[in-house]
Short mmCIF file of C-alpha atoms in Angstrom, two decimals:
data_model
loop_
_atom_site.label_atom_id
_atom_site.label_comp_id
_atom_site.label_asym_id
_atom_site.label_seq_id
_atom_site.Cartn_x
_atom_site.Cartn_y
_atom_site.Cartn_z
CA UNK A 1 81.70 5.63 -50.72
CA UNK A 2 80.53 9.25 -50.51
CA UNK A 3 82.90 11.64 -48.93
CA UNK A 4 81.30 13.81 -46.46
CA UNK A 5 80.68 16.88 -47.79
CA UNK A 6 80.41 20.65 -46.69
CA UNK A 7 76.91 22.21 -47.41
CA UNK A 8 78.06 25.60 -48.02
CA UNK A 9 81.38 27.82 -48.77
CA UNK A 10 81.62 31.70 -48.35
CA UNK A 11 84.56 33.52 -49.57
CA UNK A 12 84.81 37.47 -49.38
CA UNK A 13 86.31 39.30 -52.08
CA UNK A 14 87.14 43.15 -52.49
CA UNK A 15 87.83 44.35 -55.77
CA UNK A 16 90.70 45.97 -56.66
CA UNK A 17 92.66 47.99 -59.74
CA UNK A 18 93.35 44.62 -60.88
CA UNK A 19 89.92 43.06 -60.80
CA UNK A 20 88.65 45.85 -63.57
CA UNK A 21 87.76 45.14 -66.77
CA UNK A 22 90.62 45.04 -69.38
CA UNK A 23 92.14 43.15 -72.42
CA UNK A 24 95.92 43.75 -73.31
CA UNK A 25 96.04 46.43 -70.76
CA UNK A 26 93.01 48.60 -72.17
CA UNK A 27 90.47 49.50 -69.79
CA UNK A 28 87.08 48.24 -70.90
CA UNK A 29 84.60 49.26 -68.07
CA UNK A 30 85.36 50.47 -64.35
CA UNK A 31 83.72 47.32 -62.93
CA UNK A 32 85.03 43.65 -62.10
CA UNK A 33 85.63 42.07 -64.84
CA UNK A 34 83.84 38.45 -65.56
CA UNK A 35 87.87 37.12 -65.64
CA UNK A 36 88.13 38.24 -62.15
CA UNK A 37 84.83 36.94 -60.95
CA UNK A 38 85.31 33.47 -62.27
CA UNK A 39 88.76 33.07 -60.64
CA UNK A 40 87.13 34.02 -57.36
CA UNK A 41 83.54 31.59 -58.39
CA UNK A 42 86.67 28.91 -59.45
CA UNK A 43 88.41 29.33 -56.05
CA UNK A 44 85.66 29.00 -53.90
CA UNK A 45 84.32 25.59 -55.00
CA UNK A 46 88.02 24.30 -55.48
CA UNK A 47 87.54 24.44 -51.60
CA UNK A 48 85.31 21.20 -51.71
CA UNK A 49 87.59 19.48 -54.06
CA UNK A 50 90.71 20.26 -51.48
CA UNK A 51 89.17 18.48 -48.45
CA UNK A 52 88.09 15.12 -50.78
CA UNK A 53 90.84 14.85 -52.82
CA UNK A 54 93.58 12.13 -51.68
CA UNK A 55 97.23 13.08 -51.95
CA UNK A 56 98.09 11.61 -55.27
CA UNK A 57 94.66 13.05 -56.73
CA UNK A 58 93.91 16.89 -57.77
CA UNK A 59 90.58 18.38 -59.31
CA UNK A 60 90.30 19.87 -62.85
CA UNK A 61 87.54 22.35 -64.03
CA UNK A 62 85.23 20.48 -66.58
CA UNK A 63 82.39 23.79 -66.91
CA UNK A 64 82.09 27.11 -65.50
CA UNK A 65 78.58 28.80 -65.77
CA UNK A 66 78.17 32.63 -65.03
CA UNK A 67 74.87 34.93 -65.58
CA UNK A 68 75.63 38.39 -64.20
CA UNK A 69 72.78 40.81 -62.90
CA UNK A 70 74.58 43.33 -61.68
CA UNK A 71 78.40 44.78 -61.70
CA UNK A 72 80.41 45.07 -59.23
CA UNK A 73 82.54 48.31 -58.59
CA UNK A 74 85.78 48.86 -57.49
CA UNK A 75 86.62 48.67 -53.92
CA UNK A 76 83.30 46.76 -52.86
CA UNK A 77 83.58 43.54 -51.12
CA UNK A 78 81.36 40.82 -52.99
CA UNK A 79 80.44 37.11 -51.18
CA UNK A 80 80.30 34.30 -53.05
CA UNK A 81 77.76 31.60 -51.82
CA UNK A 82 78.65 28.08 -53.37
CA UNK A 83 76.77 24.55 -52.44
CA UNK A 84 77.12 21.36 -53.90
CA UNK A 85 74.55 19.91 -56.19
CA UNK A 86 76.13 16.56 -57.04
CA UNK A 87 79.27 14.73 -56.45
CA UNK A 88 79.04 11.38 -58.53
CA UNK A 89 81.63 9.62 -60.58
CA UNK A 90 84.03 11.97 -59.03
CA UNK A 91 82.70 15.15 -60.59
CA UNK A 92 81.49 18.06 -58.33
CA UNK A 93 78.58 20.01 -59.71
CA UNK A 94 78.15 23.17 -57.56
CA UNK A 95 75.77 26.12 -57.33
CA UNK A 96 76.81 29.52 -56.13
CA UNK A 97 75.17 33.03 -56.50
CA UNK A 98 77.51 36.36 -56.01
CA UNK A 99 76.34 39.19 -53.71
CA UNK A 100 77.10 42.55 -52.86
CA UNK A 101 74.65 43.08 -49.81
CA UNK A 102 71.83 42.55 -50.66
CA UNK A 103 72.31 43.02 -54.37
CA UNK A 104 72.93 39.99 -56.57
CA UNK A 105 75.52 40.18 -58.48
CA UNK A 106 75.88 36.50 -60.54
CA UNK A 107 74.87 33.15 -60.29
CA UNK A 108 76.09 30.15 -62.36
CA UNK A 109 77.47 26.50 -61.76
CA UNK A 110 81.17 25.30 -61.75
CA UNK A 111 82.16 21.53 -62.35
CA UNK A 112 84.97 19.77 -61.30
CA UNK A 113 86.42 16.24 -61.81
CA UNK A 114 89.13 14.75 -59.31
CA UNK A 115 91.37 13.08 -60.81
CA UNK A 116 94.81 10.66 -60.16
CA UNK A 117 97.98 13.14 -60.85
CA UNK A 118 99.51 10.65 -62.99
CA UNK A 119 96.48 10.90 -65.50
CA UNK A 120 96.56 14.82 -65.69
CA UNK A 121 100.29 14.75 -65.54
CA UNK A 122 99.63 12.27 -68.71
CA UNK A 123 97.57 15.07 -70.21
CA UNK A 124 99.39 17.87 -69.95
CA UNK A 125 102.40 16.94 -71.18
CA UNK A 126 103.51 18.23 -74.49
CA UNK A 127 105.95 16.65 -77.23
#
């Protein structure tokens, strides 16, 4: 049985000293960096995942798809748009596109897979 899904999630982000480009603490560019963008892409979908999953299940990423158009700069507030394209053998396929206003900003896919804990718990664990 299908769950019942939500058509669309917005989340609001503002950028911030910590969502600028960098690697090992060198400043790259004065924009968001595509790290930053993908945890808040990431986090937005997850939101789907959280009201399907059971209690002894939890979702894993299995792709995330960005094309940027535009940056973002710092102290702008950009809205990510997500909707769901598929939910079948317990993988969620969603689409999303990034804005700042009017100006587009990044669009892309994300998939997750839920799975039982006990099977990632199986996974993760190192010898």
């Amino acid at each position: 049985m299908q769950p019942e899904l939500i058509k669309k999630i917005i989340h609001r982000h503002r950028v911030t000293q910590d969502d600028l480009a960098h690697f090992k603490y060198e400043k790259v560019h004065y924009v968001c960096s595509t790290f930053a963008l993908a945890r808040e892409i990431e986090w937005t979908t997850r939101q789907y995942i959280k009201k399907i999953k059971k209690d002894d299940e939890e979702g894993i990423g299995t792709m995330l798809e960005i094309l940027h158009h535009n940056p973002v700069f710092m102290d702008e507030e950009f809205v990510v748009n997500a909707e769901v394209d598929s939910y079948e053998h317990d993988e969620l396929i969603c689409s999303y596109e990034v804005k700042v206003g009017e100006r587009l900003v990044a669009t892309g896919r994300t998939g997750q897979k839920i799975l039982p804990k006990s099977v990632l718990e199986k996974k993760f664990k190192y010898d």
